[in-house]
PDB file of N, CA and C in Angstrom:
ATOM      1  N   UNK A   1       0.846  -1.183   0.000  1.00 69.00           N
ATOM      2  CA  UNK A   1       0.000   0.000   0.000  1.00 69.00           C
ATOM      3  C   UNK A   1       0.887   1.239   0.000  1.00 69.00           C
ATOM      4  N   UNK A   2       0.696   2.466  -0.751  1.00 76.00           N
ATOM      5  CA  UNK A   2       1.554   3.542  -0.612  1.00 76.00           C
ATOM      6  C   UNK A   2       0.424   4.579   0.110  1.00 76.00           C
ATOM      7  N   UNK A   3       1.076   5.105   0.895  1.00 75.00           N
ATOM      8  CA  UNK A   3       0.659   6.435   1.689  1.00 75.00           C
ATOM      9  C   UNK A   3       0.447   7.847   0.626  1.00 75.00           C
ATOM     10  N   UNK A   4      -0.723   8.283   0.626  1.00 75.00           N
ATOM     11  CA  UNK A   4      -1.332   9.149  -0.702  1.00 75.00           C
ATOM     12  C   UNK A   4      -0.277  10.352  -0.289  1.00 75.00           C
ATOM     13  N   UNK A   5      -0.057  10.743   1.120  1.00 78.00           N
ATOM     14  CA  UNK A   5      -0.059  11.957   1.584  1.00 78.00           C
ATOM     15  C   UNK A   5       1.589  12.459   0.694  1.00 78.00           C
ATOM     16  N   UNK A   6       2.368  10.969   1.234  1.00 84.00           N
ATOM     17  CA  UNK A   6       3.761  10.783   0.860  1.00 84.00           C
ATOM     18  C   UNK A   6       4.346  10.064  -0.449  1.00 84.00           C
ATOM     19  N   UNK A   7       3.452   9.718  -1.006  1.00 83.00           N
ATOM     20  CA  UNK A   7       4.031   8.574  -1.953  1.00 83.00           C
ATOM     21  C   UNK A   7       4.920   7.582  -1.623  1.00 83.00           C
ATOM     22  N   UNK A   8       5.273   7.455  -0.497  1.00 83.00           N
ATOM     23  CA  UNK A   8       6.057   6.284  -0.032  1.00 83.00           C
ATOM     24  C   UNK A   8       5.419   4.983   0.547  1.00 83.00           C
ATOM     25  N   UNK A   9       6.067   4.241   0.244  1.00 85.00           N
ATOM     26  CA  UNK A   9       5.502   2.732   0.436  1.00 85.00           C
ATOM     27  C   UNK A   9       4.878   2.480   2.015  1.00 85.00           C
ATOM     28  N   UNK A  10       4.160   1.685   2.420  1.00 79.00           N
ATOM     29  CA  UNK A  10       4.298   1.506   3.731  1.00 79.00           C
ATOM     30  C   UNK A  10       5.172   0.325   3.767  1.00 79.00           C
ATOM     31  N   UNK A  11       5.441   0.482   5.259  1.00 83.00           N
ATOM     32  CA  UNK A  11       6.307  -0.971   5.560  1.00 83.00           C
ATOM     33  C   UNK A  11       5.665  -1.418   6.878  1.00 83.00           C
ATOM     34  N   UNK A  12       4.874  -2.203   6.582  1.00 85.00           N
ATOM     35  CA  UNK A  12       4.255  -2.736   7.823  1.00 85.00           C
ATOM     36  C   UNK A  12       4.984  -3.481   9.287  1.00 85.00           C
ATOM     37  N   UNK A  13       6.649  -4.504   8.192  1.00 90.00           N
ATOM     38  CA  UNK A  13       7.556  -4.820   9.232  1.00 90.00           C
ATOM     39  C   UNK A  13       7.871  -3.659  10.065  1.00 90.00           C
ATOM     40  N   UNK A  14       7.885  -2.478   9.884  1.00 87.00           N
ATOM     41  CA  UNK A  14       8.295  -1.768  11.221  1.00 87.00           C
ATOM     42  C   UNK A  14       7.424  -1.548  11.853  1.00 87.00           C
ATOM     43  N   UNK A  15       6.416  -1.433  11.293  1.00 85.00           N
ATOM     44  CA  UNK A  15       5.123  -1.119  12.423  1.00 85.00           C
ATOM     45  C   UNK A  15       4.632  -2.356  13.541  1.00 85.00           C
ATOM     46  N   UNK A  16       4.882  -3.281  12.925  1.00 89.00           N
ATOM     47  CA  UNK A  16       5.111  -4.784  13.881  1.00 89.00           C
ATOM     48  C   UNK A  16       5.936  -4.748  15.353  1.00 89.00           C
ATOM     49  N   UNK A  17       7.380  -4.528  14.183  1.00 93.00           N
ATOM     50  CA  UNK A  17       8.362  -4.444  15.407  1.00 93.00           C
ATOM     51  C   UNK A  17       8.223  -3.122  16.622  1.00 93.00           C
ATOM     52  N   UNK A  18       7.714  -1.980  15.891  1.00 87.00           N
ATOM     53  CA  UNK A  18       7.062  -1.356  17.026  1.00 87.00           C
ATOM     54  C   UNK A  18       6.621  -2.067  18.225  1.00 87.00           C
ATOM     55  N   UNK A  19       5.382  -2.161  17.366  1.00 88.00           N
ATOM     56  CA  UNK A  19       4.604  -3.132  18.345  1.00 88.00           C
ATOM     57  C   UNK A  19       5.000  -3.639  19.341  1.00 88.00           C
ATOM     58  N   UNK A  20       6.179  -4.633  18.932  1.00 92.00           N
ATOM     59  CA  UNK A  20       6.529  -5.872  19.754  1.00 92.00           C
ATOM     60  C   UNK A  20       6.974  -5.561  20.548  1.00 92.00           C
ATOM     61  N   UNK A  21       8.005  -4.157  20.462  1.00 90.00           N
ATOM     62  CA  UNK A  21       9.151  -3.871  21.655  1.00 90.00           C
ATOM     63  C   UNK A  21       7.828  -2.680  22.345  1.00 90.00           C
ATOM     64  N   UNK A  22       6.975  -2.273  22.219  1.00 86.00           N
ATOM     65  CA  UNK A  22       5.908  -1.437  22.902  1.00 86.00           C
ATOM     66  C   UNK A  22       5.358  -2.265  24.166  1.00 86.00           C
ATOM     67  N   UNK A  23       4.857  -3.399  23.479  1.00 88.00           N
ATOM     68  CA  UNK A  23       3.463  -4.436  24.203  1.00 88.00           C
ATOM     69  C   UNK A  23       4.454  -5.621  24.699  1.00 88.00           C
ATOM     70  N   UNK A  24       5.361  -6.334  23.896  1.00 90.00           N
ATOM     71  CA  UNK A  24       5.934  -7.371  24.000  1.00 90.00           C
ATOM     72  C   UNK A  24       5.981  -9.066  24.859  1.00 90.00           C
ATOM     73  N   UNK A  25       5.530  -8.992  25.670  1.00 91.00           N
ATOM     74  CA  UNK A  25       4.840 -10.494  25.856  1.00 91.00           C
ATOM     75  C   UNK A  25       3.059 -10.460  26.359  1.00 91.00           C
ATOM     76  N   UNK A  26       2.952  -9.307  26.112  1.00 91.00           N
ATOM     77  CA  UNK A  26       0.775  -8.746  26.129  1.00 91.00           C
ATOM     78  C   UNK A  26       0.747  -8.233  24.692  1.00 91.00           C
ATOM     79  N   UNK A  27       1.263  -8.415  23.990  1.00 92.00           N
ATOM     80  CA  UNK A  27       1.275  -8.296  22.352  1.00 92.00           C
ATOM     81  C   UNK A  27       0.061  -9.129  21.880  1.00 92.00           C
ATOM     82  N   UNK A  28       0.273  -9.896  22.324  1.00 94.00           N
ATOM     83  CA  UNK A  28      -1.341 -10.762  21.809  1.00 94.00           C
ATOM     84  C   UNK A  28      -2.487 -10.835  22.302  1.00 94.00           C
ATOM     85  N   UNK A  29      -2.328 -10.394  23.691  1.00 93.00           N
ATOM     86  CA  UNK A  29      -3.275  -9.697  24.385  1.00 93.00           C
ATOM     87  C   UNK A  29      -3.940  -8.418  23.800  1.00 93.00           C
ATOM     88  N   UNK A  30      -3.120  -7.502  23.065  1.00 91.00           N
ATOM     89  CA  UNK A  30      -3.663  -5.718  23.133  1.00 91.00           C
ATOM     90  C   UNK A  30      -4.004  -6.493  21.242  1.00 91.00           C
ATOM     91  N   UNK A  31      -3.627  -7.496  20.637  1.00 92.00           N
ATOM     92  CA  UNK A  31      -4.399  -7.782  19.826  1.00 92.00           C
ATOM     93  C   UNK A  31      -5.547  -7.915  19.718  1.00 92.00           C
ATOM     94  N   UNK A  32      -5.710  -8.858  20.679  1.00 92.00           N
ATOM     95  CA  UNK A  32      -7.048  -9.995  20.752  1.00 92.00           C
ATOM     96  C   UNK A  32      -7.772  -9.321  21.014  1.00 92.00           C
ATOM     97  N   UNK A  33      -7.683  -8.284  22.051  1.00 90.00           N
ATOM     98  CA  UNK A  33      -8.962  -6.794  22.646  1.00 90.00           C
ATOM     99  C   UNK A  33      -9.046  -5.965  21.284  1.00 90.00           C
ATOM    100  N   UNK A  34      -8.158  -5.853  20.995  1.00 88.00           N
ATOM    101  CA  UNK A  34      -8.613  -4.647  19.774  1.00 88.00           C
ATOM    102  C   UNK A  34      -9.410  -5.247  18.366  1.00 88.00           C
ATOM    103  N   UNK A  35      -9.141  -6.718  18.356  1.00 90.00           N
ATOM    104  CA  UNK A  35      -9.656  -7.637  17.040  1.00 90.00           C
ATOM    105  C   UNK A  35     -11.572  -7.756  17.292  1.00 90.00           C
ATOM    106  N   UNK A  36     -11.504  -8.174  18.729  1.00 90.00           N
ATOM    107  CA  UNK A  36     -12.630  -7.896  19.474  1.00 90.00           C
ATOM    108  C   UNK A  36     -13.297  -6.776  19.331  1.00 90.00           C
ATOM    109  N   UNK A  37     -12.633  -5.698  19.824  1.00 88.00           N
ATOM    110  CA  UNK A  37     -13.819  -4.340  19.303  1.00 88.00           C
ATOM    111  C   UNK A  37     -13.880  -4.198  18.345  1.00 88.00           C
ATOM    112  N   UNK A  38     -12.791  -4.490  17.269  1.00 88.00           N
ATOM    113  CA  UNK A  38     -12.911  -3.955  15.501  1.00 88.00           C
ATOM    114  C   UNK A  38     -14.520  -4.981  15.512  1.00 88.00           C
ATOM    115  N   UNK A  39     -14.705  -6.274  16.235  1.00 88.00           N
ATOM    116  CA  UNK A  39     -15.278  -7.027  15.577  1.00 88.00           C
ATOM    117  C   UNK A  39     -16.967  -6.705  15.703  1.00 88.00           C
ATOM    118  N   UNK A  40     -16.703  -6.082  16.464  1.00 87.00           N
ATOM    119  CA  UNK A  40     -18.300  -5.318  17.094  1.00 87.00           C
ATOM    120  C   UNK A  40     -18.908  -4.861  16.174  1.00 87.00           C
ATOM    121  N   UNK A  41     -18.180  -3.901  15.514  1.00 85.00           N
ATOM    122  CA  UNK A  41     -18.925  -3.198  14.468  1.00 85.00           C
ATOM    123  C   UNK A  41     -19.520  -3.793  12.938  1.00 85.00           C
ATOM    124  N   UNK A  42     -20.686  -3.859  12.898  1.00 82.00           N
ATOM    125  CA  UNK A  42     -20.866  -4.769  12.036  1.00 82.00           C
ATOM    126  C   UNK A  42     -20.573  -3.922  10.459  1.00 82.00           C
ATOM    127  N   UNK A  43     -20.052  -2.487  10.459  1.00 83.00           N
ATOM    128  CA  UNK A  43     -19.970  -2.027   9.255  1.00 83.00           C
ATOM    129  C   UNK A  43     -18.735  -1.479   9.353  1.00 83.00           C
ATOM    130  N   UNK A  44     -17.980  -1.382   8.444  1.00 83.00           N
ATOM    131  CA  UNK A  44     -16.598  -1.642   8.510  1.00 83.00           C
ATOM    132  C   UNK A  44     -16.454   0.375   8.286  1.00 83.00           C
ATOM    133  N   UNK A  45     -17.455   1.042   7.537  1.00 87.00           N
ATOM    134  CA  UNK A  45     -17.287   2.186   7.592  1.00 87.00           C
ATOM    135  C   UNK A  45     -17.440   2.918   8.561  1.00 87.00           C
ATOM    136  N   UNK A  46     -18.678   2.806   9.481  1.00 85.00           N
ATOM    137  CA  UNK A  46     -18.740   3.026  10.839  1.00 85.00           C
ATOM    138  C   UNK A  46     -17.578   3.075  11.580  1.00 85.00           C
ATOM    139  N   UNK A  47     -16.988   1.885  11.461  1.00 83.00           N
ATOM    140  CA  UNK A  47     -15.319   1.535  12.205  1.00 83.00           C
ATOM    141  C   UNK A  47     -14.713   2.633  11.685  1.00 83.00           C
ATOM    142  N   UNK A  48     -14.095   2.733  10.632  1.00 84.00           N
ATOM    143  CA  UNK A  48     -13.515   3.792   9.885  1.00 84.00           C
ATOM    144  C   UNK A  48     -13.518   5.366  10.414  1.00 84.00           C
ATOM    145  N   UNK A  49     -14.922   5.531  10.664  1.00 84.00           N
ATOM    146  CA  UNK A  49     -15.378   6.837  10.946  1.00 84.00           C
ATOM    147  C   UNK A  49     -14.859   7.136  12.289  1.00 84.00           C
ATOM    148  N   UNK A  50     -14.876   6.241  13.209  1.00 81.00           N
ATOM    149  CA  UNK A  50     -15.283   6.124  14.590  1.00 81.00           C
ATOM    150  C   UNK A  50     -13.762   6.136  15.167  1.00 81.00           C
ATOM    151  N   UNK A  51     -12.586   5.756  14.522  1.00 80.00           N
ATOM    152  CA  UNK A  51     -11.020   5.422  14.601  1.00 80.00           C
ATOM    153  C   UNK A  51     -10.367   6.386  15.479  1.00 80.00           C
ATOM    154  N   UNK A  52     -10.358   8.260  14.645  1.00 83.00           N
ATOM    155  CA  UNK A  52      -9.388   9.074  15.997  1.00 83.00           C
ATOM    156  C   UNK A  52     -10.720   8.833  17.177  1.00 83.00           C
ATOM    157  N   UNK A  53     -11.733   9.132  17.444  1.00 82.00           N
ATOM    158  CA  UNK A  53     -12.390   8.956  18.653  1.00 82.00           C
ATOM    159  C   UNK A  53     -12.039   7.160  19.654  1.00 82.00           C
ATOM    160  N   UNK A  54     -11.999   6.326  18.694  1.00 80.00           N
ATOM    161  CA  UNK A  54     -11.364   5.261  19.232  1.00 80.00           C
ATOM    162  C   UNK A  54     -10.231   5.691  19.843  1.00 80.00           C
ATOM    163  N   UNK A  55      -9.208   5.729  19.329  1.00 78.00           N
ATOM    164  CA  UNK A  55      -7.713   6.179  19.610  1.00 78.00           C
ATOM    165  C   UNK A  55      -8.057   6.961  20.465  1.00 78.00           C
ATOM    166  N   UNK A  56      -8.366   8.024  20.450  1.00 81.00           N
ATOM    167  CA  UNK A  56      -8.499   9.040  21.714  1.00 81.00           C
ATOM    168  C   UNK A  56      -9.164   8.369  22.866  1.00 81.00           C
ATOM    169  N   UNK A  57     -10.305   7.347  23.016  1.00 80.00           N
ATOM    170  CA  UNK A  57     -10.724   6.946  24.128  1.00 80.00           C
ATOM    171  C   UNK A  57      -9.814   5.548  24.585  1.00 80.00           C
ATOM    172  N   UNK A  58      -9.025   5.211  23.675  1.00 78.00           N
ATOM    173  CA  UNK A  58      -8.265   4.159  24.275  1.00 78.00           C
ATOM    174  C   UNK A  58      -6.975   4.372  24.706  1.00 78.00           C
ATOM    175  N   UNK A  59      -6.793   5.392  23.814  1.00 76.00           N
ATOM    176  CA  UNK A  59      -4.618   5.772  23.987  1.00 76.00           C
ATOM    177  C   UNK A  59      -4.023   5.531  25.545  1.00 76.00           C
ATOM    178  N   UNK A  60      -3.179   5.068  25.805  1.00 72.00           N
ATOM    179  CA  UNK A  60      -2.675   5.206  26.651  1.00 72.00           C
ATOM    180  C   UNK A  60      -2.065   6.654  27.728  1.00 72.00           C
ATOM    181  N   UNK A  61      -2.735   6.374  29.158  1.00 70.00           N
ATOM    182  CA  UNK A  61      -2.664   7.756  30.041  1.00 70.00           C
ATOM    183  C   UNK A  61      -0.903   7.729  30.097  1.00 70.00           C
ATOM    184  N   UNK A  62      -0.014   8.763  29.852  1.00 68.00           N
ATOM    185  CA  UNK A  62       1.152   8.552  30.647  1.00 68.00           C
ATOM    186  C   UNK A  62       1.667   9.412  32.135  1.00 68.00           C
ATOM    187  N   UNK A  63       2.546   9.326  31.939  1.00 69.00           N
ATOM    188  CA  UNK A  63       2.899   9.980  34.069  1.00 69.00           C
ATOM    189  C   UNK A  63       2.452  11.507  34.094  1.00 69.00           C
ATOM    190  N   UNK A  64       2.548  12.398  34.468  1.00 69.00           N
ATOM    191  CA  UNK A  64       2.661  13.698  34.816  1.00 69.00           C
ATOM    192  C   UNK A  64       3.947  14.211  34.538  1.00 69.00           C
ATOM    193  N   UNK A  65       3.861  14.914  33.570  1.00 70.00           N
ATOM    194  CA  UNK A  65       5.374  15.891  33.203  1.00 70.00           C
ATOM    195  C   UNK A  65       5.839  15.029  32.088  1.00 70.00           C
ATOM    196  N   UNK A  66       4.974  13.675  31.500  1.00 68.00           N
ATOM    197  CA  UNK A  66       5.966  13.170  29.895  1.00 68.00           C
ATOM    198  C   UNK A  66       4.706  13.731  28.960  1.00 68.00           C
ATOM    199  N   UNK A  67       5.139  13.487  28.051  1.00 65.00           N
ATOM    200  CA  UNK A  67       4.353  14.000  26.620  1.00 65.00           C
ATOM    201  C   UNK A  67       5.143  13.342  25.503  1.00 65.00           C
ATOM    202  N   UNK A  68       4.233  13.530  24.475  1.00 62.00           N
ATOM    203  CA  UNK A  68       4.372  13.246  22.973  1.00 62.00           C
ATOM    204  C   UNK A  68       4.145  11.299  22.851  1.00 62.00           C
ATOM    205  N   UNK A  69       4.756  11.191  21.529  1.00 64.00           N
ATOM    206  CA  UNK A  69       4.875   9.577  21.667  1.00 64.00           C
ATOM    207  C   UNK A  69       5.900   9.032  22.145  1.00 64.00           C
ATOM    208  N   UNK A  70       5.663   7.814  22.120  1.00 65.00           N
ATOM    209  CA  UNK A  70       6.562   6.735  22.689  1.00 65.00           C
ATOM    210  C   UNK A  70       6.973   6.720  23.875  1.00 65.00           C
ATOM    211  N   UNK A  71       6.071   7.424  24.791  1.00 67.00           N
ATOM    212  CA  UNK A  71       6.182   7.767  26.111  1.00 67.00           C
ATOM    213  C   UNK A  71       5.184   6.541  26.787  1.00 67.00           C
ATOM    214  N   UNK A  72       6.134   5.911  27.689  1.00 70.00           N
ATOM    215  CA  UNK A  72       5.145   4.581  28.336  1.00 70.00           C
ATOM    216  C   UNK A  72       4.159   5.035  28.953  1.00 70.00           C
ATOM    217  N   UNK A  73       3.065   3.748  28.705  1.00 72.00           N
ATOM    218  CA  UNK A  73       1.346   4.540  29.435  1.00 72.00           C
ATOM    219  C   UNK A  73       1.025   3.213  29.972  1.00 72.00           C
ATOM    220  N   UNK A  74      -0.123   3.427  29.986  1.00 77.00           N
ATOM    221  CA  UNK A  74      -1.021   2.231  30.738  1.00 77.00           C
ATOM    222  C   UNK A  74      -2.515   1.886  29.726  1.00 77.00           C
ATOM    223  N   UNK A  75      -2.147   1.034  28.969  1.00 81.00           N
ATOM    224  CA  UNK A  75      -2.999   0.687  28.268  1.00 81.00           C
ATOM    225  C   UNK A  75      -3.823  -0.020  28.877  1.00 81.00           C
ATOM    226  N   UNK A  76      -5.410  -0.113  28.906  1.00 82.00           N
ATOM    227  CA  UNK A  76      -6.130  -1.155  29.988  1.00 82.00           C
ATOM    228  C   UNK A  76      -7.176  -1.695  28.813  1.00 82.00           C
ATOM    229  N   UNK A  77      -6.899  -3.062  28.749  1.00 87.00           N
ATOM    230  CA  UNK A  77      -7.374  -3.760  28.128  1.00 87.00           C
ATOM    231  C   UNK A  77      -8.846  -4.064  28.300  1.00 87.00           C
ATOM    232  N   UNK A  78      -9.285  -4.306  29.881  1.00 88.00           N
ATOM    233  CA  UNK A  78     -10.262  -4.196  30.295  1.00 88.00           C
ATOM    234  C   UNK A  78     -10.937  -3.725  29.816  1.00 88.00           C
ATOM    235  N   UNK A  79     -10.781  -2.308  29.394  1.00 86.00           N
ATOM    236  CA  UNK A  79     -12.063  -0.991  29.023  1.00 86.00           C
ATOM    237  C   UNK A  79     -11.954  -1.293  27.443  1.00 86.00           C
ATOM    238  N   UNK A  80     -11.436  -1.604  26.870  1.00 86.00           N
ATOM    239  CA  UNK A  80     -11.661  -1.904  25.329  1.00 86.00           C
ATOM    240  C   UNK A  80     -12.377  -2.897  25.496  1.00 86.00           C
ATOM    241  N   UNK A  81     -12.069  -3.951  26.557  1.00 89.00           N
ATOM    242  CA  UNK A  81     -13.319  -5.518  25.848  1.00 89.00           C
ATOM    243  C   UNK A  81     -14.402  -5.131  26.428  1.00 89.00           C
ATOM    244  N   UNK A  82     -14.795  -3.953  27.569  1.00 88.00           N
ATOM    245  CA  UNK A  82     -16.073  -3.942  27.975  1.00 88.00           C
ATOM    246  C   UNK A  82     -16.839  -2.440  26.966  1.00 88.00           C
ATOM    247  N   UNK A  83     -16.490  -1.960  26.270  1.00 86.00           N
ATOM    248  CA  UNK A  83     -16.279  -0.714  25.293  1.00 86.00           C
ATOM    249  C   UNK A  83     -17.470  -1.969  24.337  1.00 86.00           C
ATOM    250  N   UNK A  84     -16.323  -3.140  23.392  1.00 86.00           N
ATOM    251  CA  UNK A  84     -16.799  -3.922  22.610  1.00 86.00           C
ATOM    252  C   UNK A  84     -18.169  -4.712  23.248  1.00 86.00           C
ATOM    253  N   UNK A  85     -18.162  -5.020  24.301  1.00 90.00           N
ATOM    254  CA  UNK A  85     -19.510  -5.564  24.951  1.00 90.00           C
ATOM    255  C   UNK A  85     -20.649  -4.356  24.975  1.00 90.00           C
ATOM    256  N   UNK A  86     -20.512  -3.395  25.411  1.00 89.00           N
ATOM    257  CA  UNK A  86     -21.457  -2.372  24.589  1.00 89.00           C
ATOM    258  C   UNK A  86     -22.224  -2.318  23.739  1.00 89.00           C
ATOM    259  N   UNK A  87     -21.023  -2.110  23.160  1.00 87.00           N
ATOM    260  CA  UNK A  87     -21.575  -2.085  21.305  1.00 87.00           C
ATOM    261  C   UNK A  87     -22.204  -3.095  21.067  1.00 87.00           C
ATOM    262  N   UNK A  88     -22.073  -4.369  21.531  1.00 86.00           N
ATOM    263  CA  UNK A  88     -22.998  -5.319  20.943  1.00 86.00           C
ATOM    264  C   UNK A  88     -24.043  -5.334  21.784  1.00 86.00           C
ATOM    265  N   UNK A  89     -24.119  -5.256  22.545  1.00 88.00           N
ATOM    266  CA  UNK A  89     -25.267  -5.476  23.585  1.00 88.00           C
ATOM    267  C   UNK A  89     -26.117  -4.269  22.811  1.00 88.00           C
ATOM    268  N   UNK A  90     -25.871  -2.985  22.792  1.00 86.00           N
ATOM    269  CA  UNK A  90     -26.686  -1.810  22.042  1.00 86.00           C
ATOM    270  C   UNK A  90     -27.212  -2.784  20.533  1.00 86.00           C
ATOM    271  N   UNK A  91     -26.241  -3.513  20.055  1.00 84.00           N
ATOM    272  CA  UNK A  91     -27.036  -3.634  18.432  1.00 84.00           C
ATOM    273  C   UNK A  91     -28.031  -4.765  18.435  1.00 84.00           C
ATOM    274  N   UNK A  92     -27.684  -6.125  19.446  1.00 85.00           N
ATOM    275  CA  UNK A  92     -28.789  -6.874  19.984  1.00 85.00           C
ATOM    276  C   UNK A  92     -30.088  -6.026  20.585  1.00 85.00           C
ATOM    277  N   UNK A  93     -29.964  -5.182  21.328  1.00 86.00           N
ATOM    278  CA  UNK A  93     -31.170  -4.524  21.731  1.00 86.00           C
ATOM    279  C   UNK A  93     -32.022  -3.715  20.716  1.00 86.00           C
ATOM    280  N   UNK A  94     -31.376  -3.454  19.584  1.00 83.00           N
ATOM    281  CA  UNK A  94     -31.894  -2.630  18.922  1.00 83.00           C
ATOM    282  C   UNK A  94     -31.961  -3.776  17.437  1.00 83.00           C
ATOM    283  N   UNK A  95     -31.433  -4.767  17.094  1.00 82.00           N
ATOM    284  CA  UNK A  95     -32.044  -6.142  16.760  1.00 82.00           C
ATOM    285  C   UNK A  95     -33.485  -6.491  17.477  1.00 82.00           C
ATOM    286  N   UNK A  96     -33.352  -6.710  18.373  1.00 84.00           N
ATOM    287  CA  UNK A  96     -34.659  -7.444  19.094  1.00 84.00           C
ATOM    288  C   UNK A  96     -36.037  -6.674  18.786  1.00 84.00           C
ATOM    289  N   UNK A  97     -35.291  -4.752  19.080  1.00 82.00           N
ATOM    290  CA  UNK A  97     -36.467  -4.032  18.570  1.00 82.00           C
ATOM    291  C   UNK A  97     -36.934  -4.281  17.322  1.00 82.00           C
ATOM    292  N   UNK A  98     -36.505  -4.144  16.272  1.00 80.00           N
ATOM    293  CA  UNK A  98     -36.474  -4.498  15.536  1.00 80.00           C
ATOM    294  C   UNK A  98     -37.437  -5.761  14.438  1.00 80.00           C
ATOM    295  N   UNK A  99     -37.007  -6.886  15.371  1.00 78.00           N
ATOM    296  CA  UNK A  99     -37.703  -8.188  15.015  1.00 78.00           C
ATOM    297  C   UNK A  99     -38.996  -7.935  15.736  1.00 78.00           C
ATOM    298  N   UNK A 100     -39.216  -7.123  16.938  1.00 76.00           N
ATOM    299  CA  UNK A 100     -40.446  -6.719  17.581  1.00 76.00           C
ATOM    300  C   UNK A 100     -41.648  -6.132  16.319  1.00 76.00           C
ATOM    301  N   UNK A 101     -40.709  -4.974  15.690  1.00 69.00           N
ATOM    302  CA  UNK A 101     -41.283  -4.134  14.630  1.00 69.00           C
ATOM    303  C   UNK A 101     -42.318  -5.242  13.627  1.00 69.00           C
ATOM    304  N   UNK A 102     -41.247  -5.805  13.148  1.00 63.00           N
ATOM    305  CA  UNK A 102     -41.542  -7.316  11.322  1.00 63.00           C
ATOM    306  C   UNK A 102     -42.588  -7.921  12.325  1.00 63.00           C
ATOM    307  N   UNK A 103     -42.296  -8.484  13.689  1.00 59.00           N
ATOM    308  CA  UNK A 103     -43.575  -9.246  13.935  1.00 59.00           C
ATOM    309  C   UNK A 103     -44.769  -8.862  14.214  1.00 59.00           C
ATOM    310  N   UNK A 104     -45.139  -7.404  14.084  1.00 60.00           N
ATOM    311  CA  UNK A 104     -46.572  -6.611  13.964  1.00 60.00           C
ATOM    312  C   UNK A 104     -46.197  -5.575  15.663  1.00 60.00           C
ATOM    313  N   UNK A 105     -45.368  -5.198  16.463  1.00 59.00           N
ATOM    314  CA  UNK A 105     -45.654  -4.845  17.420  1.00 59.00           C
ATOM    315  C   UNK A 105     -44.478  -3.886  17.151  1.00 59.00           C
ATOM    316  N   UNK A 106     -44.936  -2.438  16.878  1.00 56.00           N
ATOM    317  CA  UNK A 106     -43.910  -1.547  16.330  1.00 56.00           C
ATOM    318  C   UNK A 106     -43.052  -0.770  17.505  1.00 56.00           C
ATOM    319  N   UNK A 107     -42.551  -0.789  18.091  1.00 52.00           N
ATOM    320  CA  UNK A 107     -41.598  -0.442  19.339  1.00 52.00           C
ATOM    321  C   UNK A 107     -41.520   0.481  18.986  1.00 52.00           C
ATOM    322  N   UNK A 108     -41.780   1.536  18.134  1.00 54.00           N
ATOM    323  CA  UNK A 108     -41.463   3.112  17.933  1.00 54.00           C
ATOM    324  C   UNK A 108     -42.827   4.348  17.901  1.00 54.00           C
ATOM    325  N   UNK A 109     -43.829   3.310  18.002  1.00 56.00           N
ATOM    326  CA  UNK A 109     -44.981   3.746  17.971  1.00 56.00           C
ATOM    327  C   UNK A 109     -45.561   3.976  20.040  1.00 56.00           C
TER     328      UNK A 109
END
């Protein structure tokens, strides 16, 4: 894939190895939570839309007096898988309404 902004290629191997030396043995952990919420969304544009507000509600807090990137934080995994339980629980509820509607009993009325 090339980056429109830059014309330069991406290289995903570095963005990996980021990764690895960031998260490094919870690497598959801060996967598995984030594969999880991507998975919530049942429309992939929604996801899309929704990304800096993601990032901003997930980023990691760091100490008092660091800034910028690559400054260690506290990523909490917790609040992303209960974030993704949300979201589904909201689209089941609003499913159910739904099937309420088709079976003659209009929940909006």
């Amino acid at each position: 894939a090339i980056n429109v902004q830059t014309g330069k290629e991406y290289q995903p191997g570095k963005a990996r190895a980021y990764l690895r030396r960031a998260f490094g043995a919870r690497l598959e952990d801060v996967k598995h939570a984030f594969t999880f919420y991507a998975e919530s969304f049942t429309d992939p544009i929604t996801l899309d839309k929704q990304s800096y507000k993601l990032y901003c509600e997930f980023r990691p807090s760091i100490a008092a007096g660091q800034a910028g990137w690559g400054q260690a934080g506290l990523l909490k995994l917790k609040s992303i898988r209960n974030s993704a339980r949300q979201i589904r629980s909201a689209q089941e509820a609003f499913a159910a309404m739904l099937d309420q509607s088709v079976a003659g009993d209009d929940p909006f009325q």
